[in-house]
Amino acid sequence: MTMETRVVLGAVTDQPLDLAAHEAAVADRRAGAVVSFQGVVRDHDHGRTVTRLEYEGHPTAEAVLREVAADIAADPAVHAVAVSHRIGPLEIGDVALVAAVSTAHRAAAFAACARLVDEVKARLPIWKRQVFDDGTEEWVNCP
């Protein structure tokens, strides 16, 4: 049975992200490995205490996210790809990015998931405003 690689999820949303749903979305009978990643809002950046942050996305962000997912899905070793990025205000501990990839073998799954996350970080037109405990703020990844 031949199945094509699938991009099963590629969303930019202001709703909480569900890692288990992404992992389930990439389930495939051919897959011996599912590797997933969660990008979680941490309480520090470059030695400064972060109290909260906000992600703002360009109107094309979801289309770009789907393009990135399709690029990873083009790898013949990949069976399915799911990835979502959250926008809006987030608190410490909230999940900002979820990615999952399925392949036949673990090494390929780890490599594909790492490529997916790296490409999302490099290409996605989403910017982060960090608010620090001293009341200052900074924008990260802004053009």
Short mmCIF file of C-alpha atoms in Angstrom, two decimals:
data_model
loop_
_atom_site.label_atom_id
_atom_site.label_comp_id
_atom_site.label_asym_id
_atom_site.label_seq_id
_atom_site.Cartn_x
_atom_site.Cartn_y
_atom_site.Cartn_z
CA MET A 1 0.00 0.00 0.00
CA THR A 2 1.43 3.36 -1.03
CA MET A 3 0.46 6.44 0.91
CA GLU A 4 1.58 9.98 0.26
CA THR A 5 3.19 12.18 2.85
CA ARG A 6 0.60 14.28 4.54
CA VAL A 7 0.60 17.74 6.03
CA VAL A 8 -2.21 17.05 8.44
CA LEU A 9 -2.16 20.25 10.42
CA GLY A 10 -0.67 23.66 9.87
CA ALA A 11 -2.33 26.36 11.93
CA VAL A 12 -1.68 29.79 13.39
CA THR A 13 -4.17 30.30 16.20
CA ASP A 14 -4.90 32.24 19.36
CA GLN A 15 -6.18 29.05 21.02
CA PRO A 16 -4.11 26.77 23.29
CA LEU A 17 -2.12 24.11 21.43
CA ASP A 18 -2.54 20.37 22.04
CA LEU A 19 0.57 18.21 21.69
CA ALA A 20 -1.37 14.93 21.87
CA ALA A 21 -3.64 16.04 19.03
CA HIS A 22 -0.62 16.80 16.84
CA GLU A 23 0.95 13.42 17.64
CA ALA A 24 -2.32 11.64 16.87
CA ALA A 25 -2.66 13.58 13.62
CA VAL A 26 0.63 12.19 12.28
CA ALA A 27 -0.12 8.59 13.23
CA ASP A 28 0.53 6.31 10.28
CA ARG A 29 0.68 2.51 9.95
CA ARG A 30 4.09 2.80 8.28
CA ALA A 31 5.55 4.91 11.09
CA GLY A 32 7.87 3.38 13.62
CA ALA A 33 8.63 6.80 15.05
CA VAL A 34 6.71 9.92 15.97
CA VAL A 35 8.82 12.80 17.25
CA SER A 36 7.22 15.90 18.67
CA PHE A 37 8.32 19.25 20.04
CA GLN A 38 6.74 21.89 22.26
CA GLY A 39 8.11 25.42 22.41
CA VAL A 40 7.18 26.64 25.89
CA VAL A 41 7.26 30.24 27.15
CA ARG A 42 10.13 30.47 29.64
CA ASP A 43 10.65 32.98 32.44
CA HIS A 44 13.99 34.36 31.24
CA ASP A 45 15.89 35.56 28.19
CA HIS A 46 19.56 36.57 28.11
CA GLY A 47 19.72 36.89 31.89
CA ARG A 48 16.56 38.98 32.21
CA THR A 49 13.33 37.85 33.88
CA VAL A 50 10.40 37.57 31.44
CA THR A 51 6.93 38.00 32.94
CA ARG A 52 4.86 37.44 29.80
CA LEU A 53 4.96 37.77 26.06
CA GLU A 54 2.78 38.32 23.05
CA TYR A 55 3.10 36.91 19.56
CA GLU A 56 1.88 38.93 16.61
CA GLY A 57 1.56 37.36 13.17
CA HIS A 58 1.48 38.73 9.66
CA PRO A 59 -1.69 37.85 7.71
CA THR A 60 0.39 35.43 5.60
CA ALA A 61 1.74 33.54 8.64
CA GLU A 62 -0.53 30.51 8.29
CA ALA A 63 0.21 30.17 4.56
CA VAL A 64 3.95 30.35 5.29
CA LEU A 65 3.57 27.76 8.07
CA ARG A 66 1.85 25.39 5.64
CA GLU A 67 4.61 25.97 3.07
CA VAL A 68 7.24 25.06 5.65
CA ALA A 69 5.29 21.93 6.61
CA ALA A 70 4.97 20.99 2.93
CA ASP A 71 8.72 21.42 2.44
CA ILE A 72 9.41 19.00 5.30
CA ALA A 73 6.71 16.64 4.03
CA ALA A 74 8.48 16.53 0.67
CA ASP A 75 11.20 14.40 2.28
CA PRO A 76 10.45 10.81 1.14
CA ALA A 77 11.28 9.51 4.63
CA VAL A 78 8.48 11.59 6.19
CA HIS A 79 4.98 10.12 6.46
CA ALA A 80 3.11 13.03 8.06
CA VAL A 81 3.71 16.51 9.49
CA ALA A 82 1.66 18.59 11.92
CA VAL A 83 2.68 22.03 13.19
CA SER A 84 0.92 24.96 14.83
CA HIS A 85 2.02 28.30 16.27
CA ARG A 86 0.11 30.36 18.76
CA ILE A 87 -0.39 34.12 18.57
CA GLY A 88 -1.70 36.62 21.10
CA PRO A 89 -0.79 37.04 24.78
CA LEU A 90 0.91 34.07 26.45
CA GLU A 91 1.96 33.47 30.03
CA ILE A 92 5.01 31.67 31.38
CA GLY A 93 4.53 27.93 30.78
CA ASP A 94 2.13 28.34 27.85
CA VAL A 95 2.92 26.43 24.66
CA ALA A 96 3.76 28.68 21.71
CA LEU A 97 4.77 26.08 19.09
CA VAL A 98 3.88 22.43 18.59
CA ALA A 99 5.35 20.18 15.90
CA ALA A 100 5.08 16.46 15.20
CA VAL A 101 6.55 14.29 12.47
CA SER A 102 6.20 10.59 11.69
CA THR A 103 8.69 8.42 9.81
CA ALA A 104 9.63 4.75 9.65
CA HIS A 105 12.72 5.19 11.84
CA ARG A 106 13.65 7.38 14.81
CA ALA A 107 16.75 9.06 13.36
CA ALA A 108 14.77 10.36 10.39
CA ALA A 109 11.95 11.51 12.67
CA PHE A 110 14.30 13.42 14.99
CA ALA A 111 16.03 15.04 12.00
CA ALA A 112 12.77 15.98 10.28
CA CYS A 113 11.24 17.45 13.43
CA ALA A 114 14.39 19.49 14.07
CA ARG A 115 14.31 20.79 10.48
CA LEU A 116 10.63 21.64 10.86
CA VAL A 117 11.15 23.66 14.03
CA ASP A 118 14.25 25.41 12.65
CA GLU A 119 12.47 26.36 9.42
CA VAL A 120 9.40 27.63 11.29
CA LYS A 121 11.66 29.81 13.46
CA ALA A 122 13.54 31.08 10.38
CA ARG A 123 10.66 31.70 7.98
CA LEU A 124 7.46 32.33 9.89
CA PRO A 125 6.41 36.02 9.96
CA ILE A 126 5.50 36.00 13.65
CA TRP A 127 7.10 38.43 16.07
CA LYS A 128 7.44 38.21 19.83
CA ARG A 129 7.08 41.06 22.33
CA GLN A 130 8.70 40.15 25.64
CA VAL A 131 7.77 41.99 28.83
CA PHE A 132 10.40 41.98 31.58
CA ASP A 133 10.01 42.22 35.35
CA ASP A 134 11.40 45.77 35.36
CA GLY A 135 8.56 46.95 33.10
CA THR A 136 10.65 47.20 29.94
CA GLU A 137 9.90 45.24 26.80
CA GLU A 138 11.53 44.22 23.55
CA TRP A 139 10.41 42.87 20.20
CA VAL A 140 12.21 39.77 18.96
CA ASN A 141 12.50 38.61 15.32
CA CYS A 142 11.08 41.87 14.00
CA PRO A 143 12.14 42.98 10.55
#
